[in-house]
CSV table of C-alpha atoms and ligand atoms in Angstrom, one decimal:
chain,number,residue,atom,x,y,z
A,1,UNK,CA,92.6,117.1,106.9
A,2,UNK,CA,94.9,116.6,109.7
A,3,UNK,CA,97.2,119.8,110.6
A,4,UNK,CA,100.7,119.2,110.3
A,5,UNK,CA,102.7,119.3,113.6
A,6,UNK,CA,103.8,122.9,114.9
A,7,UNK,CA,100.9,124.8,113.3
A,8,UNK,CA,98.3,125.8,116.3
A,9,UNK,CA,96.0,123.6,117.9
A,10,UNK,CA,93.4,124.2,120.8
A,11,UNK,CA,91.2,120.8,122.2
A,12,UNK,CA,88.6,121.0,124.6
A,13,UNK,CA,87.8,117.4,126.3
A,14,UNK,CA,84.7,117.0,128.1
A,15,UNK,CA,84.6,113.6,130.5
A,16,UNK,CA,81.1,112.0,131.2
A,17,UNK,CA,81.7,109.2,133.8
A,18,UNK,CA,78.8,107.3,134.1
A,19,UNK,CA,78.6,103.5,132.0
A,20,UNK,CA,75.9,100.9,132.4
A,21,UNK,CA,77.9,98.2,133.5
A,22,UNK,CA,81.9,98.5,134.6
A,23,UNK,CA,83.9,96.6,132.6
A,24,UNK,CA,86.4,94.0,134.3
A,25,UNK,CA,89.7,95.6,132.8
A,26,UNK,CA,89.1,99.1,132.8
A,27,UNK,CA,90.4,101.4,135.4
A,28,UNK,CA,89.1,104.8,133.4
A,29,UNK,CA,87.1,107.3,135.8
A,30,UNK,CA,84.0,105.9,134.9
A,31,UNK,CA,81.0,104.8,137.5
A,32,UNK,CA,77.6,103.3,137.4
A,33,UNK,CA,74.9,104.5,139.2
A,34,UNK,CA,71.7,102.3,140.2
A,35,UNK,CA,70.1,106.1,140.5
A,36,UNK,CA,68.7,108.4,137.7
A,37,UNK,CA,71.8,110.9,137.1
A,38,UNK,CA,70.5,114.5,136.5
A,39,UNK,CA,71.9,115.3,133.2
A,40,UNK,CA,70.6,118.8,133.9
A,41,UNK,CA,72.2,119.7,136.8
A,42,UNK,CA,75.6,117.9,135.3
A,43,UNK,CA,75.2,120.3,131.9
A,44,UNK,CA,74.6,122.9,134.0
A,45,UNK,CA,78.0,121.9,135.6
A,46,UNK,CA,79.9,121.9,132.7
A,47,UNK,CA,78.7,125.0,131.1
A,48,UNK,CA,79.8,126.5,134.3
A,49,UNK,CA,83.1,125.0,134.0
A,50,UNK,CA,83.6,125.6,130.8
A,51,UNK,CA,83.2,129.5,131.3
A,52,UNK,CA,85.6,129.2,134.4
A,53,UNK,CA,88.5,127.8,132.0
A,54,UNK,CA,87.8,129.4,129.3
A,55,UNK,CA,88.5,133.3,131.8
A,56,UNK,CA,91.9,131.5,132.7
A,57,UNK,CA,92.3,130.2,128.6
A,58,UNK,CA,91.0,132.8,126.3
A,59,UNK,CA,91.1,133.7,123.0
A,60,UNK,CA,91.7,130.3,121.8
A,61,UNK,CA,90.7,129.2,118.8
A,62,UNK,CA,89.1,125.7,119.4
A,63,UNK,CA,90.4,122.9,116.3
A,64,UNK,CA,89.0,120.6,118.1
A,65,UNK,CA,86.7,118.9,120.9
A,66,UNK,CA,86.3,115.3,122.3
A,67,UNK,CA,83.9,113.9,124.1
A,68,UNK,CA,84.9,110.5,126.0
A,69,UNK,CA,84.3,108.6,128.9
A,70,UNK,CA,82.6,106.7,131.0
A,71,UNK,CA,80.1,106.2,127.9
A,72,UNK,CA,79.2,109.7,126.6
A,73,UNK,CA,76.8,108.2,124.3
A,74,UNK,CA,74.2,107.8,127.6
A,75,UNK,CA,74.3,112.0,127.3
A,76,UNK,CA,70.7,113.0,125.7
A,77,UNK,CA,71.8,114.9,122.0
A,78,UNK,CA,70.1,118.2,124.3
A,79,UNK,CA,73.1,117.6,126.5
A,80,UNK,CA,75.9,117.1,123.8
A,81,UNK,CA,74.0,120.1,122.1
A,82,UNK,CA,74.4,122.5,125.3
A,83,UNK,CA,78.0,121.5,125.8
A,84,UNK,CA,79.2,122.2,122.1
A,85,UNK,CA,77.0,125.7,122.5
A,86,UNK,CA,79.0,126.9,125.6
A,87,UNK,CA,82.3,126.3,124.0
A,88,UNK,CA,81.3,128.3,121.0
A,89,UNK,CA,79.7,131.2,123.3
A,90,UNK,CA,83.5,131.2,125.3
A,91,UNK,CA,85.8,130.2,122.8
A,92,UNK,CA,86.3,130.7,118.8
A,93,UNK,CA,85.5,127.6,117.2
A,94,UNK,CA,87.6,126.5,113.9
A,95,UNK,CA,85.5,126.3,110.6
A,96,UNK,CA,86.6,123.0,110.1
A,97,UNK,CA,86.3,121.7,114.0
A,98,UNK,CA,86.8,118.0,114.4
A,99,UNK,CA,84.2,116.9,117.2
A,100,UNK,CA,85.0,113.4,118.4
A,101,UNK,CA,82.3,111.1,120.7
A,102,UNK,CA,83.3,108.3,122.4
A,103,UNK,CA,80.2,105.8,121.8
A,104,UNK,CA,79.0,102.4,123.3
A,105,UNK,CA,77.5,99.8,120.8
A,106,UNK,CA,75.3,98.9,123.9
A,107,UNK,CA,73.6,102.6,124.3
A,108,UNK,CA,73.4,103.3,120.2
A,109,UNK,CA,70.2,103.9,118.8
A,110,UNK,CA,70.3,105.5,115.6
A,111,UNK,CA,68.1,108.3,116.7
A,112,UNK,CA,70.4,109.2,119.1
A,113,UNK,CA,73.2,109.3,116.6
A,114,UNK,CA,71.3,111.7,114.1
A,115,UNK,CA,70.8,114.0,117.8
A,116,UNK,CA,74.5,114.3,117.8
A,117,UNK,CA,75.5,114.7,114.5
A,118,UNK,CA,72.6,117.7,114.5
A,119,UNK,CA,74.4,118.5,118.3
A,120,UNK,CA,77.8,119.1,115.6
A,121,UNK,CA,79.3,115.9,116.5
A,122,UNK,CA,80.9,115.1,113.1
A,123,UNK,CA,83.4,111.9,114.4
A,124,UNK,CA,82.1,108.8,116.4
A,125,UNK,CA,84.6,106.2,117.8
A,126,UNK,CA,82.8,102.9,118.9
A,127,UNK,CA,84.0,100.8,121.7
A,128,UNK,CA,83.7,97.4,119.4
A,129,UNK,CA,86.5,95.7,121.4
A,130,UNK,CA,86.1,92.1,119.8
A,131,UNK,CA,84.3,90.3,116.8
A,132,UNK,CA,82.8,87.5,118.4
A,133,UNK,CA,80.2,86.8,121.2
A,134,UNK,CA,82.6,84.4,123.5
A,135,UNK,CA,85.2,87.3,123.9
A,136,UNK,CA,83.1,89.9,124.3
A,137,UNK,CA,81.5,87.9,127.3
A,138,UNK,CA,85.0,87.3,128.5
A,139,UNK,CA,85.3,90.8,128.3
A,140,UNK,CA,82.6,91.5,130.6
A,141,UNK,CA,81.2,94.1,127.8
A,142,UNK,CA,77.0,94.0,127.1
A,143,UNK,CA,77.1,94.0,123.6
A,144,UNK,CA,76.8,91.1,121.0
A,145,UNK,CA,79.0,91.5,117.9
A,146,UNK,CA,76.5,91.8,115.6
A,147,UNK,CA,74.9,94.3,118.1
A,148,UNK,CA,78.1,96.1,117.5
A,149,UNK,CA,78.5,95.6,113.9
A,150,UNK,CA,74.6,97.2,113.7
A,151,UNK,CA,76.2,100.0,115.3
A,152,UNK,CA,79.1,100.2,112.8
A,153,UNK,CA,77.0,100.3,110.3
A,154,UNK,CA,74.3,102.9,111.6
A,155,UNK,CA,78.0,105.1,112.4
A,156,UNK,CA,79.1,104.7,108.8
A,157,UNK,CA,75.4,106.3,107.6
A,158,UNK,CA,75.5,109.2,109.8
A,159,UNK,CA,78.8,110.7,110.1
A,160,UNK,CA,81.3,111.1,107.6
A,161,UNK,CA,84.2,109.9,110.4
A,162,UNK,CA,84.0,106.8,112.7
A,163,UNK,CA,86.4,104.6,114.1
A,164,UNK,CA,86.2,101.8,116.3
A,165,UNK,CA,88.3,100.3,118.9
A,166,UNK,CA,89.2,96.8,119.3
A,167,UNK,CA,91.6,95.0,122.2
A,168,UNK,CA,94.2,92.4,121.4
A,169,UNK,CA,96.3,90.1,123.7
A,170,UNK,CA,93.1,88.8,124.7
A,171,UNK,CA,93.2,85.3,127.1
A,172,UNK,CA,94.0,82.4,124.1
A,173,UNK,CA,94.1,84.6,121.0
A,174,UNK,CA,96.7,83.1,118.5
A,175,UNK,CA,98.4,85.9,115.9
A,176,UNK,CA,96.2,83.4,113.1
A,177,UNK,CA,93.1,84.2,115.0
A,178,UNK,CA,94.2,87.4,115.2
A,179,UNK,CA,95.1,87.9,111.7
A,180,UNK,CA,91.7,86.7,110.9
A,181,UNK,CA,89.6,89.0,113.3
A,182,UNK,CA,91.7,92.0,111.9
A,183,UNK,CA,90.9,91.3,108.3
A,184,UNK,CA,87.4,91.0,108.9
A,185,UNK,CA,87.8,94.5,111.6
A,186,UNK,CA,89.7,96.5,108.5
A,187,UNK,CA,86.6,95.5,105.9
A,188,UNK,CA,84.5,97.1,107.7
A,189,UNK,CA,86.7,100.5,109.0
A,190,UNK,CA,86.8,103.0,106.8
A,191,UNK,CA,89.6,105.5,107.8
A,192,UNK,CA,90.3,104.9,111.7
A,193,UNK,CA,90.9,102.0,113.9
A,194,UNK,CA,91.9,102.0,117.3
A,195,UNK,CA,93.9,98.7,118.8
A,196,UNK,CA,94.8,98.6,122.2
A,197,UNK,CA,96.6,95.8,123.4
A,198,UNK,CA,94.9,94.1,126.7
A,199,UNK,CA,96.5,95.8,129.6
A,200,UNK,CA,95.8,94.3,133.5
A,201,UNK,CA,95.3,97.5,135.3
A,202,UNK,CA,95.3,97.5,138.9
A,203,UNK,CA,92.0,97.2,141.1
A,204,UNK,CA,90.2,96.0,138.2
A,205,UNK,CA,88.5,92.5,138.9
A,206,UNK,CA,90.9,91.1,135.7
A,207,UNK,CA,94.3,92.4,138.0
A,208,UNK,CA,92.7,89.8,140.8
A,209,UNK,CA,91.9,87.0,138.1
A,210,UNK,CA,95.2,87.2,136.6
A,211,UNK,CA,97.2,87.3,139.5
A,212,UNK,CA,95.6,84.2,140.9
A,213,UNK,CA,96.6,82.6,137.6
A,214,UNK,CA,92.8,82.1,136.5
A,215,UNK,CA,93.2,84.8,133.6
A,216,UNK,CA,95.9,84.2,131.6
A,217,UNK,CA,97.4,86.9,129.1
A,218,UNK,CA,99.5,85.9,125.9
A,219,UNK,CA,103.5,85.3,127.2
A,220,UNK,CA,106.1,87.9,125.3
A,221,UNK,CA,106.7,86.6,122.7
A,222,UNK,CA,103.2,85.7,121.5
A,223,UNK,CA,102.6,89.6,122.9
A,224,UNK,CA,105.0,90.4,120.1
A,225,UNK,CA,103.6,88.5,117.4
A,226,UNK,CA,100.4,90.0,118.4
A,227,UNK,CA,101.6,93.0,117.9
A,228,UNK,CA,103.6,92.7,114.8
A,229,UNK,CA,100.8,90.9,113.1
A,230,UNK,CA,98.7,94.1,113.7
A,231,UNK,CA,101.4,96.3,112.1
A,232,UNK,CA,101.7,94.1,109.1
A,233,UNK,CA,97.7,93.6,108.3
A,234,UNK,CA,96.8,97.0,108.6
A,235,UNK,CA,99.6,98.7,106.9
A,236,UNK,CA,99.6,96.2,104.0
A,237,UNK,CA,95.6,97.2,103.9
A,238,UNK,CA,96.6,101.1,104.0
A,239,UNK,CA,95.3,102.1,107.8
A,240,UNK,CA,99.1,102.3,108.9
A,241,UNK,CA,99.8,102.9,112.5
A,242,UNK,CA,100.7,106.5,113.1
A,243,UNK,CA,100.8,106.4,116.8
A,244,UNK,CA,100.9,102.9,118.9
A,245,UNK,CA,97.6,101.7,119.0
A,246,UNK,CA,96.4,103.9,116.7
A,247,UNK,CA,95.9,103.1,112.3
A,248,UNK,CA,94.4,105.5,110.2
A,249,UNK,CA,94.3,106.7,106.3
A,250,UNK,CA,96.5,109.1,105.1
A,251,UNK,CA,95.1,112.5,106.4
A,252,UNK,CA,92.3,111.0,108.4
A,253,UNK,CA,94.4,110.7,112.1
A,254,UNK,CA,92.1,111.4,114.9
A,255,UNK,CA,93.4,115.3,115.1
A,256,UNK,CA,92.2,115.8,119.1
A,257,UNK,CA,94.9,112.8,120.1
A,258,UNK,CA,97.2,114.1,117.9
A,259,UNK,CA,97.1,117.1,119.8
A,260,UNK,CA,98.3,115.1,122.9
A,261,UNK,CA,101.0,113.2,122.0
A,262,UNK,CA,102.3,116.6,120.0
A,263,UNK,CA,102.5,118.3,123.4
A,264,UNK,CA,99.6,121.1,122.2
A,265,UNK,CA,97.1,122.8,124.4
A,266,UNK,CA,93.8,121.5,125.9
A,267,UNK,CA,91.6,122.0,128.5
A,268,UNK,CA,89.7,119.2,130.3
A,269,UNK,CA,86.3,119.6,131.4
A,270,UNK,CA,84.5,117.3,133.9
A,271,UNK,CA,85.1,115.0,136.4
A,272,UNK,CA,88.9,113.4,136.2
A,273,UNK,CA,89.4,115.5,133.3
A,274,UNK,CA,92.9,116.4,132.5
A,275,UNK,CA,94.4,119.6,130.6
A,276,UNK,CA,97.5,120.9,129.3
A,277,UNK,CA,97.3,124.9,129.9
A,278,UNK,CA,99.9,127.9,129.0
A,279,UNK,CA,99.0,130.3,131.1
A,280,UNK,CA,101.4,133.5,131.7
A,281,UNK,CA,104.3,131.6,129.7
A,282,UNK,CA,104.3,128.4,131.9
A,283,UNK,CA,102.4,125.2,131.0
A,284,UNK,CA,100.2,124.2,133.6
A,285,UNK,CA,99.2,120.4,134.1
A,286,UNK,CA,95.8,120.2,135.4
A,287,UNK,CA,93.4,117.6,136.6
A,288,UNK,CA,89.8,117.4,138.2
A,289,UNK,CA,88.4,115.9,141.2
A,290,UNK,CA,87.3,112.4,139.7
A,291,UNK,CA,84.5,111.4,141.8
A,292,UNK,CA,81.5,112.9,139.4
A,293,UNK,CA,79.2,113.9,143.0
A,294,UNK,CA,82.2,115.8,144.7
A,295,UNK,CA,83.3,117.0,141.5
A,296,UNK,CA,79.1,118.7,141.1
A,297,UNK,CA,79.2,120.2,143.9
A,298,UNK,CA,82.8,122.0,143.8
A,299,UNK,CA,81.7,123.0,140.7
A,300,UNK,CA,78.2,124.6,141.9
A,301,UNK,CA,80.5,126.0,145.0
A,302,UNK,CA,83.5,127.6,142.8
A,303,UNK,CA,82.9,127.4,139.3
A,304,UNK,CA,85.3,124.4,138.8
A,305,UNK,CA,86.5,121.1,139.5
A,306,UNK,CA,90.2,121.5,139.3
A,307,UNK,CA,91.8,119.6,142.4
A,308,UNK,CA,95.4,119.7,140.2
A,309,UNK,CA,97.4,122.6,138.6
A,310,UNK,CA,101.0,122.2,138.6
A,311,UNK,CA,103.1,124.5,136.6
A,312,UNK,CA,105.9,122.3,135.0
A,313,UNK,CA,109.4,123.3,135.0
A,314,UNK,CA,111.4,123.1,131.7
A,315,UNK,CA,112.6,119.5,132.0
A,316,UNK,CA,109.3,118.1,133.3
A,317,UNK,CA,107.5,119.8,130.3
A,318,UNK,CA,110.5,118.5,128.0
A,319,UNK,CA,110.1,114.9,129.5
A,320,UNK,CA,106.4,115.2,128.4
A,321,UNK,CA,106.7,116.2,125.3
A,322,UNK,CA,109.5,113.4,124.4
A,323,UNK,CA,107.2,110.8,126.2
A,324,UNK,CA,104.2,111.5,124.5
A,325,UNK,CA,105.8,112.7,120.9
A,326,UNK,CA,107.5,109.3,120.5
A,327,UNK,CA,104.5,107.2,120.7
A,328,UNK,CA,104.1,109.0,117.2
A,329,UNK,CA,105.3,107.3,113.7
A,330,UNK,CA,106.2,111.0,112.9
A,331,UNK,CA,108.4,111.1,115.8
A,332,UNK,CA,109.5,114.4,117.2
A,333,UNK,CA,111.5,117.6,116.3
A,334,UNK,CA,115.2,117.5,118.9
A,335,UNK,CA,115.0,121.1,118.0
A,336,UNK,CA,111.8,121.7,120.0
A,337,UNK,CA,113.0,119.6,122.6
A,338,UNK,CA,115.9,121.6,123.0
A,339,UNK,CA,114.0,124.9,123.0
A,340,UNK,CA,111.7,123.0,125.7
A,341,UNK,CA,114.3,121.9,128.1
A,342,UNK,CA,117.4,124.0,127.1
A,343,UNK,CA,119.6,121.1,126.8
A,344,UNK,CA,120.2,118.5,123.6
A,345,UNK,CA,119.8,115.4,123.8
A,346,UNK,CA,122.5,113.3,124.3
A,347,UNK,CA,124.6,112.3,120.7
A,348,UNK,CA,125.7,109.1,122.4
A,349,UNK,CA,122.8,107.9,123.5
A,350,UNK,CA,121.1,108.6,120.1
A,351,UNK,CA,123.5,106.9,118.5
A,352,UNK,CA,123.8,103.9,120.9
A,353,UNK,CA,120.2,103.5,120.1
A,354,UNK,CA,120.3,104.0,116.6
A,355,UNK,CA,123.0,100.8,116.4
A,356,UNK,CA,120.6,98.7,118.5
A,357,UNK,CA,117.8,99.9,115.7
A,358,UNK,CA,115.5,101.2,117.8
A,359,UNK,CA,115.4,105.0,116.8
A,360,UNK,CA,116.2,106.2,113.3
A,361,UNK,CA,116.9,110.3,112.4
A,362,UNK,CA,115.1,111.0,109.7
A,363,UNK,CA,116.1,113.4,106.5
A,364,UNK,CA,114.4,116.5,108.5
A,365,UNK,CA,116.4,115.2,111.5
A,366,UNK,CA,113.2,114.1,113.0
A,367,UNK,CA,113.9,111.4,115.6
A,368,UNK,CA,111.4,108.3,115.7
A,369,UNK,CA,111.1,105.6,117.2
A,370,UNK,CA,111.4,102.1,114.8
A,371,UNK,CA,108.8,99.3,114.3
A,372,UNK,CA,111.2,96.9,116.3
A,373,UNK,CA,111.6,99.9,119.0
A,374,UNK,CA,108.1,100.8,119.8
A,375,UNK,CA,107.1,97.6,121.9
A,376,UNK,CA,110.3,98.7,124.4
A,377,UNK,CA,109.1,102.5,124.0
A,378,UNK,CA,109.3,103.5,128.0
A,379,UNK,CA,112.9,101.8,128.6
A,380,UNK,CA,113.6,103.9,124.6
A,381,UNK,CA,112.2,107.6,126.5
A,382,UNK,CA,113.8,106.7,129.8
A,383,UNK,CA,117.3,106.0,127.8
A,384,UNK,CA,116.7,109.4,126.3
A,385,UNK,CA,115.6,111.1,128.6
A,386,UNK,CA,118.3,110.2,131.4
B,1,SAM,C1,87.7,105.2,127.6
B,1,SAM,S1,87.3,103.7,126.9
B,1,SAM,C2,85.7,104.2,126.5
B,1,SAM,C3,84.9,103.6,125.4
B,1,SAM,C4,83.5,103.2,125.7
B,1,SAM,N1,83.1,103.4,127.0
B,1,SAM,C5,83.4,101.7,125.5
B,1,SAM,O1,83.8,100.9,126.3
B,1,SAM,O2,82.9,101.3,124.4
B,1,SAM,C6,88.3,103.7,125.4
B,1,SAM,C7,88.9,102.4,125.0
B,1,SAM,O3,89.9,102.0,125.8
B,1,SAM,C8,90.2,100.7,125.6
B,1,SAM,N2,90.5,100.1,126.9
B,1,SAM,C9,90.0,100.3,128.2
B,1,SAM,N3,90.6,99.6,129.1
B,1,SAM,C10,91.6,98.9,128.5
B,1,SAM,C11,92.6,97.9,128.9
B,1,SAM,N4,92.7,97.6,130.2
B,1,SAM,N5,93.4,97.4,128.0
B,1,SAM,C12,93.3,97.7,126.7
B,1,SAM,N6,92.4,98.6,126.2
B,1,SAM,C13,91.5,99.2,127.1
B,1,SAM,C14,88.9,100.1,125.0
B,1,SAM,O4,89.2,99.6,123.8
B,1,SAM,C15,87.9,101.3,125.0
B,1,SAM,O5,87.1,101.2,123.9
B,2,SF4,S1,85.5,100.1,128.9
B,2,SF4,FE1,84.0,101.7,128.4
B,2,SF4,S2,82.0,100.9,129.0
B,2,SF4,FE2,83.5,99.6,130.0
B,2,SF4,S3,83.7,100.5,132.0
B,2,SF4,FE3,85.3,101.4,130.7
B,2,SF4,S4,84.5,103.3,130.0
B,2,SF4,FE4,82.8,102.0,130.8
């Protein structure tokens, strides 16, 4: 059951950054190496790092821990195992820990998948990304989609959680097709989907393609009926969206993002991991050195990675937490940004953007942003936030 926002929450994310094969739209730290990677040496690593963060974070009580990539579901379940175990030796660990794993239908065997749920992972999230072979290709990814829907299905047998991600705004796709591929996504989810819209991220090969016009995205408008199709099928089939791209059940919210977008603690473990730490009264924004070699050997040198640590001042941490809160159906609490920042927000522009129905205040005098709001949300928290 997910906890409700303002009660205390602790997430540890580990980063693995290695993947088989890069795909041509992603610009997440994640490498491939044509060498054998020494998972030893790299558990080793984050044990080490782990007892580093946890000195500068303790007394903690972890609710929960996430495991993404890069493809974490390359790690050995020995490796998974020896990372859960250092957090438990340095941290307490909640009774009713969510443990999330980012997994690749390409890497999934289900013998693996019984290694982590035995490791304690207890929530899988599947990188599914389309139903049907031609996309996928398109999408560079390795996978067929009955490969994928194999892996579903193994997911479903083994952990009582799973989720899987799928990307929309794809080259050609109509809302119809859409429609379609979401119907047939939603019979087989059970309490979690992920959709992300296609984005063209810079130095990928896809950013190249479509600026020399030989990848073409959906224009706006069709963007929008993407995207309002997506509302509309999964809320009528109960998996409402409680944060932009993400649907779930009633209770079953992935509770280590919620923890993000609620502004709460974490720590980030690994190469281009980031973390959110309150240390001495001030919240400190930290990052890691991204390249997973460099980021070994600081570790081996110093006991940890961290290349970033910036202590935010009231209105950077306030901007944060209005930035990230707002991508949440639930909104966020003024009263909390207030505390954060030491200023209201502005009544005007509140009401200037309640007129144009794209905020609402709710009875508890939560602020959220509207279904017809959320596809402008940045120019929504800049107005805000100004
Ligand atoms: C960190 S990735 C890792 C998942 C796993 N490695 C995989 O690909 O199956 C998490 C998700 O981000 C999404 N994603 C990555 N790049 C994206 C992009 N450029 N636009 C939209 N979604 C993207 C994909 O759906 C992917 O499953
Ligand atoms: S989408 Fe996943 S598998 Fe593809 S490169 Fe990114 S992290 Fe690796």
């Amino acid at each position: 059951m997910t906890r409700a926002d303002g009660e205390p929450a602790f997430g540890v994310y580990i980063h693995w950054p290695f993947c088989l094969s890069k795909c041509p739209y992603c610009d997440f730290n994640s490498h491939v190496r044509h060498v054998a990677i020494d998972e030893q040496r790299y558990l080793r690593a984050f044990v080490r790092e782990i007892a580093t963060t946890a000195e500068r974070a303790p007394g903690r009580e972890v609710t929960s821990i996430f495991l993404g990539g890069g493809t974490p579901s390359l790690m050995q379940p020995s490796t998974v195992g020896g990372i859960l175990e250092a957090i438990g030796k340095h941290w307490r660990v909640a009774s009713d820990v969510e443990v999330s794993m980012e997994a690749n239908p390409t890497s999934v065997e289900a013998t693996r998948f019984r290694g982590y749920r035995a490791a304690g992972v207890n929530r899988v999230s599947l990188g599914v990304q389309a139903l049907d072979d031609i996309s996928l290709k398109s999408l560079g990814r390795m996978h067929s989609a009955q490969e994928a829907m194999d892996a579903v299905a193994i997911a479903r047998s083994i952990f009582e959680r799973y989720s899987f991600d799928l990307i929309y705004a794809r080259p050609n796709q109509t809302p119809a097709m859409w429609q379609a591929e979401l119907q047939k996504a939603i019979a087989e989810a059970a309490e979690h989907l992920s959709l992300y819209q296609l984005t063209i991220e810079a130095e990928t090969p896809f950013f190249g393609l479509h600026a020399a016009g030989k990848l073409q995205t959906p224009d706006e408008a069709t963007a929008r009926a993407l995207y309002d199709v997506t509302q509309e099928v999964c809320a009528a089939q109960g998996l409402p969206s409680y944060e932009i791209s993400n649907h779930a059940r009633a209770g079953a919210e992935c509770r280590h993002n919620l923890l993000y977008w609620r502004g709460q603690e974490y720590a980030g473990i690994g190469p281009g991991a980031h973390g959110r730490l309150d240390i001495n009264g001030l919240r400190h924004a930290i990052a890691t050195e991204k390249r997973p070699e460099t980021w070994l050997m600081r570790v081996e040198a110093c006991g940890h990675g961290v290349v970033v640590d910036d202590r935010l001042n009231s209105e950077e941490r306030a901007d944060e937490f209005l930035l990230m809160g707002l991508r949440l159906a639930e909104g966020i609490d003024p009263r909390r940004y207030q505390a954060l920042s030491g200023r209201a927000l502005d009544p005007v522009r509140i009401a200037m953007l309640r007129e144009e129905g794209a905020i609402m205040v709710d009875p508890s005098g939560r602020l959220r942003v509207t279904q017809s709001g959320f596809p402008l949300l940045d120019a929504v928290v800049a107005d805000l936030a100004a």
